Tab-separated table of N, CA and C and ligand atoms in Angstrom:
chain	number	residue	atom	x	y	z
A	19	UNK	N	-18.275	3.390	17.415
A	19	UNK	CA	-17.443	3.496	16.219
A	19	UNK	C	-17.042	2.087	15.741
A	20	UNK	N	-17.169	1.833	14.448
A	20	UNK	CA	-16.807	0.497	13.960
A	20	UNK	C	-15.279	0.343	13.946
A	21	UNK	N	-14.846	-0.901	13.820
A	21	UNK	CA	-13.402	-1.175	13.772
A	21	UNK	C	-12.784	-0.518	12.537
A	22	UNK	N	-13.534	-0.526	11.425
A	22	UNK	CA	-13.039	0.119	10.196
A	22	UNK	C	-12.813	1.612	10.457
A	23	UNK	N	-13.806	2.252	11.101
A	23	UNK	CA	-13.676	3.693	11.382
A	23	UNK	C	-12.522	3.987	12.342
A	24	UNK	N	-12.276	3.045	13.257
A	24	UNK	CA	-11.187	3.267	14.216
A	24	UNK	C	-9.817	3.120	13.559
A	25	UNK	N	-9.673	2.097	12.708
A	25	UNK	CA	-8.341	1.775	12.180
A	25	UNK	C	-8.028	2.426	10.827
A	26	UNK	N	-8.930	2.267	9.863
A	26	UNK	CA	-8.574	2.549	8.466
A	26	UNK	C	-8.166	4.005	8.190
A	27	UNK	N	-8.864	5.030	8.736
A	27	UNK	CA	-8.411	6.397	8.445
A	27	UNK	C	-7.016	6.691	8.994
A	28	UNK	N	-6.563	5.876	9.958
A	28	UNK	CA	-5.204	6.045	10.501
A	28	UNK	C	-4.170	5.203	9.761
A	29	UNK	N	-4.621	4.461	8.767
A	29	UNK	CA	-3.725	3.491	8.128
A	29	UNK	C	-3.572	3.783	6.632
A	30	UNK	N	-4.461	3.263	5.822
A	30	UNK	CA	-4.397	3.508	4.372
A	30	UNK	C	-3.398	2.636	3.634
A	31	UNK	N	-2.799	1.652	4.322
A	31	UNK	CA	-1.752	0.858	3.668
A	31	UNK	C	-2.284	-0.020	2.525
A	32	UNK	N	-3.595	-0.305	2.525
A	32	UNK	CA	-4.136	-1.105	1.417
A	32	UNK	C	-4.573	-0.227	0.244
A	33	UNK	N	-4.453	1.086	0.389
A	33	UNK	CA	-4.858	2.006	-0.688
A	33	UNK	C	-3.690	2.815	-1.246
A	34	UNK	N	-2.606	2.923	-0.473
A	34	UNK	CA	-1.561	3.893	-0.850
A	34	UNK	C	-0.363	3.285	-1.581
A	35	UNK	N	-0.524	2.031	-2.062
A	35	UNK	CA	0.558	1.434	-2.831
A	35	UNK	C	1.600	0.720	-1.989
A	36	UNK	N	1.340	0.556	-0.690
A	36	UNK	CA	2.297	-0.170	0.160
A	36	UNK	C	1.965	-1.669	0.171
A	37	UNK	N	0.722	-2.024	0.466
A	37	UNK	CA	0.373	-3.455	0.494
A	37	UNK	C	0.180	-4.020	-0.911
A	38	UNK	N	-0.346	-3.198	-1.821
A	38	UNK	CA	-0.648	-3.668	-3.176
A	38	UNK	C	-0.130	-2.677	-4.210
A	39	UNK	N	0.191	-3.226	-5.378
A	39	UNK	CA	0.646	-2.351	-6.468
A	39	UNK	C	-0.514	-1.975	-7.382
A	40	UNK	N	-1.557	-2.822	-7.405
A	40	UNK	CA	-2.712	-2.488	-8.240
A	40	UNK	C	-3.970	-3.164	-7.712
A	41	UNK	N	-5.091	-2.758	-8.277
A	41	UNK	CA	-6.391	-3.352	-7.915
A	41	UNK	C	-7.047	-3.826	-9.212
A	42	UNK	N	-7.382	-5.117	-9.260
A	42	UNK	CA	-8.029	-5.662	-10.458
A	42	UNK	C	-9.546	-5.592	-10.289
A	43	UNK	N	-10.219	-5.207	-11.363
A	43	UNK	CA	-11.679	-5.174	-11.295
A	43	UNK	C	-12.228	-6.598	-11.269
A	44	UNK	N	-13.419	-6.726	-10.696
A	44	UNK	CA	-14.043	-8.040	-10.540
A	44	UNK	C	-15.463	-8.007	-11.089
A	45	UNK	N	-16.059	-9.187	-11.125
A	45	UNK	CA	-17.450	-9.300	-11.548
A	45	UNK	C	-18.289	-8.358	-10.687
A	46	UNK	N	-19.135	-7.582	-11.325
A	46	UNK	CA	-19.971	-6.650	-10.560
A	46	UNK	C	-19.474	-5.221	-10.635
A	47	UNK	N	-18.220	-5.041	-11.054
A	47	UNK	CA	-17.692	-3.684	-11.206
A	47	UNK	C	-18.171	-3.083	-12.524
A	48	UNK	N	-18.495	-1.804	-12.508
A	48	UNK	CA	-18.889	-1.081	-13.711
A	48	UNK	C	-17.669	-0.276	-14.161
A	49	UNK	N	-16.920	-0.852	-15.112
A	49	UNK	CA	-15.650	-0.229	-15.529
A	49	UNK	C	-15.872	1.178	-16.072
A	50	UNK	N	-16.969	1.357	-16.821
A	50	UNK	CA	-17.225	2.680	-17.416
A	50	UNK	C	-17.418	3.719	-16.313
A	51	UNK	N	-18.217	3.352	-15.331
A	51	UNK	CA	-18.478	4.283	-14.221
A	51	UNK	C	-17.191	4.566	-13.427
A	52	UNK	N	-16.404	3.521	-13.190
A	52	UNK	CA	-15.168	3.714	-12.417
A	52	UNK	C	-14.188	4.607	-13.177
A	53	UNK	N	-14.161	4.452	-14.502
A	53	UNK	CA	-13.299	5.338	-15.306
A	53	UNK	C	-13.807	6.782	-15.214
A	54	UNK	N	-15.150	6.942	-15.239
A	54	UNK	CA	-15.728	8.296	-15.094
A	54	UNK	C	-15.346	8.921	-13.753
A	55	UNK	N	-15.229	8.057	-12.743
A	55	UNK	CA	-14.870	8.547	-11.404
A	55	UNK	C	-13.383	8.881	-11.286
A	56	UNK	N	-12.644	8.566	-12.346
A	56	UNK	CA	-11.237	8.977	-12.378
A	56	UNK	C	-10.229	7.860	-12.193
A	57	UNK	N	-10.701	6.597	-12.134
A	57	UNK	CA	-9.722	5.505	-11.996
A	57	UNK	C	-9.046	5.262	-13.342
A	58	UNK	N	-7.718	5.317	-13.372
A	58	UNK	CA	-6.995	5.129	-14.642
A	58	UNK	C	-6.900	3.644	-15.009
A	59	UNK	N	-7.985	3.102	-15.552
A	59	UNK	CA	-8.042	1.657	-15.826
A	59	UNK	C	-7.167	1.295	-17.013
A	60	UNK	N	-6.549	0.108	-16.906
A	60	UNK	CA	-5.781	-0.419	-18.034
A	60	UNK	C	-5.893	-1.928	-18.008
A	61	UNK	N	-5.613	-2.549	-19.170
A	61	UNK	CA	-5.703	-4.006	-19.260
A	61	UNK	C	-4.530	-4.654	-18.556
A	62	UNK	N	-4.807	-5.644	-17.694
A	62	UNK	CA	-3.753	-6.459	-17.068
A	62	UNK	C	-4.094	-7.887	-17.428
A	63	UNK	N	-3.486	-8.410	-18.483
A	63	UNK	CA	-3.898	-9.715	-18.982
A	63	UNK	C	-5.321	-9.597	-19.493
A	64	UNK	N	-6.237	-10.424	-18.944
A	64	UNK	CA	-7.628	-10.387	-19.418
A	64	UNK	C	-8.492	-9.487	-18.549
A	65	UNK	N	-7.879	-8.908	-17.492
A	65	UNK	CA	-8.655	-8.095	-16.555
A	65	UNK	C	-8.335	-6.613	-16.691
A	66	UNK	N	-9.271	-5.803	-16.264
A	66	UNK	CA	-9.023	-4.368	-16.140
A	66	UNK	C	-8.495	-4.114	-14.731
A	67	UNK	N	-7.593	-3.168	-14.614
A	67	UNK	CA	-7.011	-2.877	-13.296
A	67	UNK	C	-6.583	-1.421	-13.249
A	68	UNK	N	-6.348	-0.935	-12.044
A	68	UNK	CA	-5.726	0.394	-11.924
A	68	UNK	C	-4.580	0.307	-10.934
A	69	UNK	N	-3.573	1.101	-11.211
A	69	UNK	CA	-2.366	1.069	-10.379
A	69	UNK	C	-2.574	1.884	-9.111
A	70	UNK	N	-1.995	1.434	-8.039
A	70	UNK	CA	-1.958	2.206	-6.783
A	70	UNK	C	-0.612	2.917	-6.696
A	71	UNK	N	-0.485	4.040	-5.992
A	71	UNK	CA	-1.600	4.776	-5.411
A	71	UNK	C	-2.290	5.592	-6.500
A	72	UNK	N	-3.576	5.421	-6.653
A	72	UNK	CA	-4.296	6.148	-7.687
A	72	UNK	C	-4.814	7.464	-7.123
A	73	UNK	N	-5.486	8.213	-7.978
A	73	UNK	CA	-6.055	9.478	-7.532
A	73	UNK	C	-7.252	9.275	-6.621
A	74	UNK	N	-7.624	7.997	-6.406
A	74	UNK	CA	-8.801	7.713	-5.575
A	74	UNK	C	-8.507	7.880	-4.083
A	75	UNK	N	-7.242	7.901	-3.703
A	75	UNK	CA	-6.887	7.960	-2.280
A	75	UNK	C	-6.414	9.365	-1.941
A	76	UNK	N	-7.024	9.958	-0.908
A	76	UNK	CA	-6.658	11.351	-0.587
A	76	UNK	C	-5.595	11.447	0.511
A	77	UNK	N	-4.986	10.313	0.842
A	77	UNK	CA	-3.963	10.298	1.894
A	77	UNK	C	-4.517	9.782	3.207
A	78	UNK	N	-5.847	9.739	3.302
A	78	UNK	CA	-6.501	9.277	4.524
A	78	UNK	C	-7.723	8.419	4.172
A	79	UNK	N	-8.490	8.903	3.229
A	79	UNK	CA	-9.750	8.231	2.887
A	79	UNK	C	-9.888	8.046	1.374
A	80	UNK	N	-10.860	7.169	1.026
A	80	UNK	CA	-11.164	6.918	-0.388
A	80	UNK	C	-12.097	8.014	-0.895
A	81	UNK	N	-11.702	8.641	-2.018
A	81	UNK	CA	-12.536	9.717	-2.571
A	81	UNK	C	-13.820	9.186	-3.189
A	82	UNK	N	-13.825	7.885	-3.544
A	82	UNK	CA	-15.004	7.336	-4.236
A	82	UNK	C	-15.599	6.194	-3.409
A	83	UNK	N	-15.544	6.342	-2.102
A	83	UNK	CA	-15.884	5.259	-1.165
A	83	UNK	C	-17.226	4.585	-1.493
A	84	UNK	N	-18.257	5.391	-1.737
A	84	UNK	CA	-19.591	4.818	-1.964
A	84	UNK	C	-19.641	3.987	-3.243
A	85	UNK	N	-18.728	4.266	-4.172
A	85	UNK	CA	-18.759	3.560	-5.459
A	85	UNK	C	-17.459	2.792	-5.709
A	86	UNK	N	-16.720	2.492	-4.663
A	86	UNK	CA	-15.415	1.837	-4.841
A	86	UNK	C	-15.580	0.432	-5.436
A	87	UNK	N	-14.519	-0.078	-6.084
A	87	UNK	CA	-14.600	-1.395	-6.729
A	87	UNK	C	-14.869	-2.530	-5.735
A	88	UNK	N	-15.324	-3.647	-6.290
A	88	UNK	CA	-15.674	-4.824	-5.474
A	88	UNK	C	-14.483	-5.279	-4.620
A	89	UNK	N	-13.301	-5.329	-5.233
A	89	UNK	CA	-12.106	-5.783	-4.488
A	89	UNK	C	-11.896	-4.917	-3.232
A	90	UNK	N	-12.116	-3.618	-3.369
A	90	UNK	CA	-11.921	-2.709	-2.237
A	90	UNK	C	-13.009	-2.914	-1.183
A	91	UNK	N	-14.233	-3.218	-1.654
A	91	UNK	CA	-15.339	-3.445	-0.709
A	91	UNK	C	-15.130	-4.703	0.111
A	92	UNK	N	-14.507	-5.699	-0.504
A	92	UNK	CA	-14.431	-7.005	0.149
A	92	UNK	C	-13.115	-7.228	0.903
A	93	UNK	N	-12.103	-6.385	0.643
A	93	UNK	CA	-10.812	-6.617	1.306
A	93	UNK	C	-10.833	-6.151	2.760
A	94	UNK	N	-10.384	-7.041	3.616
A	94	UNK	CA	-10.132	-6.677	5.018
A	94	UNK	C	-8.788	-7.277	5.374
A	95	UNK	N	-7.887	-6.476	5.896
A	95	UNK	CA	-6.564	-7.015	6.226
A	95	UNK	C	-6.660	-7.876	7.493
A	96	UNK	N	-5.610	-8.626	7.743
A	96	UNK	CA	-5.584	-9.518	8.902
A	96	UNK	C	-5.720	-8.771	10.218
A	97	UNK	N	-5.117	-7.597	10.257
A	97	UNK	CA	-5.155	-6.808	11.495
A	97	UNK	C	-6.604	-6.415	11.829
A	98	UNK	N	-7.297	-5.913	10.819
A	98	UNK	CA	-8.703	-5.509	11.000
A	98	UNK	C	-9.544	-6.722	11.403
A	99	UNK	N	-9.313	-7.842	10.745
A	99	UNK	CA	-10.089	-9.057	11.066
A	99	UNK	C	-9.880	-9.476	12.512
A	100	UNK	N	-8.634	-9.366	12.991
A	100	UNK	CA	-8.355	-9.782	14.376
A	100	UNK	C	-9.046	-8.853	15.381
A	101	UNK	N	-9.107	-7.574	15.049
A	101	UNK	CA	-9.811	-6.637	15.945
A	101	UNK	C	-11.316	-6.943	15.902
A	102	UNK	N	-11.841	-7.182	14.708
A	102	UNK	CA	-13.275	-7.481	14.581
A	102	UNK	C	-13.652	-8.758	15.329
A	103	UNK	N	-12.707	-9.701	15.353
A	103	UNK	CA	-12.974	-10.983	16.032
A	103	UNK	C	-12.747	-10.892	17.541
A	104	UNK	N	-12.273	-9.757	18.019
A	104	UNK	CA	-12.021	-9.599	19.455
A	104	UNK	C	-10.723	-10.241	19.908
A	105	UNK	N	-9.860	-10.617	18.929
A	105	UNK	CA	-8.583	-11.252	19.298
A	105	UNK	C	-7.515	-10.214	19.632
A	106	UNK	N	-7.751	-8.979	19.222
A	106	UNK	CA	-6.765	-7.904	19.408
A	106	UNK	C	-7.535	-6.611	19.691
A	107	UNK	N	-7.005	-5.810	20.610
A	107	UNK	CA	-7.655	-4.535	20.918
A	107	UNK	C	-7.341	-3.489	19.851
A	108	UNK	N	-8.225	-2.496	19.723
A	108	UNK	CA	-8.025	-1.445	18.722
A	108	UNK	C	-6.754	-0.651	19.012
A	109	UNK	N	-6.449	-0.420	20.288
A	109	UNK	CA	-5.243	0.357	20.616
A	109	UNK	C	-3.985	-0.373	20.167
A	110	UNK	N	-3.952	-1.689	20.417
A	110	UNK	CA	-2.791	-2.484	19.997
A	110	UNK	C	-2.670	-2.457	18.472
A	111	UNK	N	-3.807	-2.551	17.786
A	111	UNK	CA	-3.782	-2.533	16.314
A	111	UNK	C	-3.290	-1.178	15.811
A	112	UNK	N	-3.731	-0.109	16.457
A	112	UNK	CA	-3.265	1.231	16.046
A	112	UNK	C	-1.760	1.359	16.256
A	113	UNK	N	-1.246	0.748	17.324
A	113	UNK	CA	0.199	0.737	17.567
A	113	UNK	C	0.933	0.006	16.453
A	114	UNK	N	0.363	-1.110	15.997
A	114	UNK	CA	0.970	-1.871	14.891
A	114	UNK	C	0.995	-1.025	13.618
A	115	UNK	N	-0.097	-0.284	13.396
A	115	UNK	CA	-0.168	0.578	12.204
A	115	UNK	C	0.907	1.672	12.274
A	116	UNK	N	1.051	2.286	13.441
A	116	UNK	CA	2.064	3.343	13.598
A	116	UNK	C	3.456	2.772	13.301
A	117	UNK	N	3.744	1.604	13.859
A	117	UNK	CA	5.056	0.962	13.636
A	117	UNK	C	5.281	0.685	12.158
A	118	UNK	N	4.264	0.116	11.514
A	118	UNK	CA	4.406	-0.236	10.090
A	118	UNK	C	4.627	1.035	9.266
A	119	UNK	N	3.896	2.099	9.601
A	119	UNK	CA	4.061	3.345	8.843
A	119	UNK	C	5.443	3.955	9.062
A	120	UNK	N	5.994	3.766	10.261
A	120	UNK	CA	7.376	4.227	10.504
A	120	UNK	C	8.346	3.465	9.601
A	121	UNK	N	8.114	2.166	9.489
A	121	UNK	CA	8.985	1.357	8.626
A	121	UNK	C	8.850	1.805	7.171
A	122	UNK	N	7.608	2.103	6.756
A	122	UNK	CA	7.394	2.592	5.380
A	122	UNK	C	8.174	3.889	5.182
A	123	UNK	N	8.101	4.777	6.166
A	123	UNK	CA	8.777	6.073	6.044
A	123	UNK	C	10.297	5.882	5.940
A	124	UNK	N	10.831	4.908	6.688
A	124	UNK	CA	12.288	4.634	6.597
A	124	UNK	C	12.652	4.185	5.185
A	125	UNK	N	11.820	3.291	4.627
A	125	UNK	CA	12.074	2.823	3.260
A	125	UNK	C	12.003	4.008	2.293
A	126	UNK	N	10.999	4.866	2.469
A	126	UNK	CA	10.840	6.026	1.568
A	126	UNK	C	12.037	6.966	1.663
A	127	UNK	N	12.524	7.173	2.883
A	127	UNK	CA	13.710	8.032	3.053
A	127	UNK	C	14.889	7.478	2.261
A	128	UNK	N	15.095	6.166	2.386
A	128	UNK	CA	16.213	5.535	1.672
A	128	UNK	C	15.995	5.612	0.166
A	129	UNK	N	14.736	5.426	-0.259
A	129	UNK	CA	14.443	5.530	-1.696
A	129	UNK	C	14.758	6.925	-2.208
A	130	UNK	N	14.390	7.927	-1.411
A	130	UNK	CA	14.697	9.307	-1.828
A	130	UNK	C	16.203	9.491	-1.956
A	131	UNK	N	16.935	8.833	-1.040
A	131	UNK	CA	18.401	8.918	-1.064
A	131	UNK	C	19.009	8.328	-2.324
A	132	UNK	N	18.296	7.373	-2.944
A	132	UNK	CA	18.841	6.769	-4.171
A	132	UNK	C	18.673	7.700	-5.361
A	133	UNK	N	17.780	8.686	-5.222
A	133	UNK	CA	17.579	9.644	-6.315
A	133	UNK	C	16.771	9.077	-7.464
A	134	UNK	N	16.303	7.838	-7.346
A	134	UNK	CA	15.531	7.267	-8.464
A	134	UNK	C	14.106	6.981	-8.020
A	135	UNK	N	13.609	7.811	-7.114
A	135	UNK	CA	12.290	7.551	-6.555
A	135	UNK	C	11.205	8.305	-7.327
A	136	UNK	N	10.029	7.684	-7.421
A	136	UNK	CA	8.879	8.328	-8.045
A	136	UNK	C	7.666	7.996	-7.185
A	137	UNK	N	7.185	8.984	-6.424
A	137	UNK	CA	6.125	8.726	-5.443
A	137	UNK	C	4.777	8.413	-6.078
A	138	UNK	N	4.692	8.511	-7.410
A	138	UNK	CA	3.429	8.141	-8.061
A	138	UNK	C	3.326	6.627	-8.232
A	139	UNK	N	4.425	5.911	-7.968
A	139	UNK	CA	4.431	4.453	-8.143
A	139	UNK	C	4.203	3.739	-6.822
A	140	UNK	N	3.709	2.495	-6.913
A	140	UNK	CA	3.572	1.653	-5.720
A	140	UNK	C	4.966	1.405	-5.126
A	141	UNK	N	4.998	1.177	-3.821
A	141	UNK	CA	6.280	1.022	-3.135
A	141	UNK	C	7.124	-0.110	-3.742
A	142	UNK	N	6.503	-1.231	-4.097
A	142	UNK	CA	7.281	-2.360	-4.638
A	142	UNK	C	7.945	-1.964	-5.958
A	143	UNK	N	7.255	-1.165	-6.778
A	143	UNK	CA	7.848	-0.730	-8.049
A	143	UNK	C	8.977	0.282	-7.806
A	144	UNK	N	8.763	1.157	-6.812
A	144	UNK	CA	9.816	2.129	-6.486
A	144	UNK	C	11.062	1.398	-6.022
A	145	UNK	N	10.843	0.391	-5.192
A	145	UNK	CA	11.972	-0.394	-4.672
A	145	UNK	C	12.680	-1.135	-5.820
A	146	UNK	N	11.893	-1.799	-6.658
A	146	UNK	CA	12.482	-2.556	-7.777
A	146	UNK	C	13.305	-1.648	-8.680
A	147	UNK	N	12.770	-0.468	-8.937
A	147	UNK	CA	13.467	0.474	-9.799
A	147	UNK	C	14.787	0.926	-9.161
A	148	UNK	N	14.722	1.277	-7.862
A	148	UNK	CA	15.929	1.755	-7.175
A	148	UNK	C	17.009	0.670	-7.148
A	149	UNK	N	16.589	-0.584	-6.926
A	149	UNK	CA	17.581	-1.655	-6.808
A	149	UNK	C	18.164	-2.057	-8.160
A	150	UNK	N	17.479	-1.678	-9.246
A	150	UNK	CA	18.022	-2.046	-10.562
A	150	UNK	C	18.986	-0.981	-11.092
A	151	UNK	N	19.044	0.158	-10.400
A	151	UNK	CA	19.966	1.219	-10.829
A	151	UNK	C	21.406	0.848	-10.455
A	152	UNK	N	22.403	1.261	-11.257
A	152	UNK	CA	23.787	1.022	-10.863
A	152	UNK	C	24.122	1.785	-9.577
A	153	UNK	N	24.973	1.221	-8.765
A	153	UNK	CA	25.358	1.886	-7.505
A	153	UNK	C	26.200	3.118	-7.826
A	154	UNK	N	25.814	4.254	-7.214
A	154	UNK	CA	26.547	5.507	-7.417
A	154	UNK	C	27.659	5.592	-6.375
A	155	UNK	N	28.886	5.473	-6.825
A	155	UNK	CA	30.019	5.487	-5.889
A	155	UNK	C	30.588	6.890	-5.696
A	156	UNK	N	30.026	7.870	-6.427
A	156	UNK	CA	30.583	9.231	-6.340
A	156	UNK	C	30.326	9.862	-4.976
A	157	UNK	N	29.294	9.375	-4.264
A	157	UNK	CA	28.970	9.952	-2.949
A	157	UNK	C	29.734	9.284	-1.822
A	158	UNK	N	30.701	8.437	-2.129
A	158	UNK	CA	31.508	7.798	-1.101
A	158	UNK	C	30.792	6.639	-0.444
A	159	UNK	N	31.251	6.324	0.760
A	159	UNK	CA	30.776	5.144	1.487
A	159	UNK	C	29.271	5.169	1.747
A	160	UNK	N	28.752	6.389	2.046
A	160	UNK	CA	27.338	6.492	2.408
A	160	UNK	C	26.442	6.025	1.282
A	161	UNK	N	26.679	6.551	0.071
A	161	UNK	CA	25.801	6.156	-1.024
A	161	UNK	C	26.100	4.738	-1.477
A	162	UNK	N	27.329	4.277	-1.342
A	162	UNK	CA	27.650	2.897	-1.723
A	162	UNK	C	26.920	1.906	-0.818
A	163	UNK	N	26.702	2.302	0.441
A	163	UNK	CA	26.029	1.389	1.381
A	163	UNK	C	24.519	1.461	1.323
A	164	UNK	N	23.999	2.406	0.543
A	164	UNK	CA	22.558	2.641	0.490
A	164	UNK	C	21.750	1.430	-0.004
A	165	UNK	N	22.152	0.794	-1.122
A	165	UNK	CA	21.350	-0.339	-1.599
A	165	UNK	C	21.213	-1.444	-0.557
A	166	UNK	N	22.287	-1.736	0.166
A	166	UNK	CA	22.229	-2.789	1.187
A	166	UNK	C	21.277	-2.407	2.315
A	167	UNK	N	21.340	-1.152	2.718
A	167	UNK	CA	20.476	-0.672	3.796
A	167	UNK	C	19.015	-0.687	3.333
A	168	UNK	N	18.826	-0.257	2.098
A	168	UNK	CA	17.469	-0.259	1.539
A	168	UNK	C	16.922	-1.687	1.496
A	169	UNK	N	17.767	-2.630	1.076
A	169	UNK	CA	17.328	-4.020	0.959
A	169	UNK	C	16.880	-4.576	2.314
A	170	UNK	N	17.681	-4.357	3.358
A	170	UNK	CA	17.314	-4.920	4.666
A	170	UNK	C	16.097	-4.200	5.261
A	171	UNK	N	16.007	-2.880	5.051
A	171	UNK	CA	14.863	-2.123	5.593
A	171	UNK	C	13.578	-2.536	4.884
A	172	UNK	N	13.660	-2.721	3.573
A	172	UNK	CA	12.490	-3.146	2.793
A	172	UNK	C	12.089	-4.576	3.187
A	173	UNK	N	13.082	-5.443	3.361
A	173	UNK	CA	12.788	-6.832	3.764
A	173	UNK	C	12.070	-6.841	5.123
A	174	UNK	N	12.556	-6.030	6.063
A	174	UNK	CA	11.913	-5.968	7.386
A	174	UNK	C	10.470	-5.481	7.270
A	175	UNK	N	10.262	-4.493	6.402
A	175	UNK	CA	8.895	-3.990	6.208
A	175	UNK	C	8.010	-5.096	5.629
A	176	UNK	N	8.503	-5.812	4.626
A	176	UNK	CA	7.705	-6.886	4.018
A	176	UNK	C	7.333	-7.937	5.050
A	177	UNK	N	8.261	-8.231	5.955
A	177	UNK	CA	7.975	-9.223	7.015
A	177	UNK	C	6.835	-8.708	7.908
A	178	UNK	N	6.904	-7.434	8.263
A	178	UNK	CA	5.839	-6.839	9.087
A	178	UNK	C	4.495	-6.912	8.364
A	179	UNK	N	4.500	-6.546	7.083
A	179	UNK	CA	3.235	-6.530	6.332
A	179	UNK	C	2.660	-7.929	6.214
A	180	UNK	N	3.533	-8.896	5.932
A	180	UNK	CA	3.071	-10.290	5.828
A	180	UNK	C	2.485	-10.764	7.140
A	181	UNK	N	3.195	-10.520	8.206
A	181	UNK	CA	2.796	-11.039	9.527
A	181	UNK	C	1.537	-10.344	10.063
A	182	UNK	N	1.512	-9.019	9.966
A	182	UNK	CA	0.451	-8.270	10.658
A	182	UNK	C	-0.747	-7.918	9.777
A	183	UNK	N	-0.544	-7.838	8.472
A	183	UNK	CA	-1.644	-7.351	7.613
A	183	UNK	C	-2.132	-8.382	6.593
A	184	UNK	N	-1.251	-9.255	6.136
A	184	UNK	CA	-1.644	-10.145	5.029
A	184	UNK	C	-1.954	-11.564	5.486
A	185	UNK	N	-1.938	-11.803	6.794
A	185	UNK	CA	-2.295	-13.149	7.297
A	185	UNK	C	-3.574	-13.077	8.074
B	27	SF4	S1	-4.614	-2.229	5.708
B	27	SF4	FE1	-6.277	-2.877	7.102
B	27	SF4	S2	-6.392	-1.345	8.723
B	27	SF4	FE2	-5.187	-0.494	7.019
B	27	SF4	S3	-6.697	0.677	5.792
B	27	SF4	FE3	-6.539	-1.382	4.906
B	27	SF4	S4	-8.154	-2.616	5.899
B	27	SF4	FE4	-7.869	-0.728	7.126
B	28	SF4	S1	-10.710	2.920	-4.898
B	28	SF4	FE1	-10.759	3.654	-2.774
B	28	SF4	S2	-10.790	1.804	-1.526
B	28	SF4	FE2	-10.063	1.239	-3.589
B	28	SF4	S3	-7.796	1.372	-3.537
B	28	SF4	FE3	-8.584	3.369	-4.242
B	28	SF4	S4	-8.743	4.587	-2.335
B	28	SF4	FE4	-8.622	2.448	-1.723
């Protein structure tokens, strides 16, 4: 079994809007074909892009894997690279993925608690939106403390992602 087969179906963090908010098309991509496959392409500056999490991700795997964009074909996170290089065992990497996903779930729980969550958006956009809302003091101390808790939990997650996946 390849390292990709061992890790990626258990992870999905580069497809589900946690590591990235969008994917920009690159030279070699057929925008017309990708749009036919269901990617909601839009202009981002001079480039075409689609927002994550798009309909291309089924929660575990890419629905259009054989025809996925160039950026998706060429991206390998730091964790995968370290396993491929023999610097880290697959079991240890799977443990890191489980931990990171737990942190994501904690952030999502807090986002749901803010009442301004939209799971169709990338995590960074959901977080930005929640933090820009006025603090609701009607729920007492618990809801008043929510933004601070969300901020520290999100910061911890970003540190994990930077350290384990983006380096
Ligand atoms: S973040 Fe890394 S391990 Fe996770 S799905 Fe993407 S490439 Fe695979
Ligand atoms: S097109 Fe496939 S590989 Fe690319 S972000 Fe979407 S699910 Fe992931």
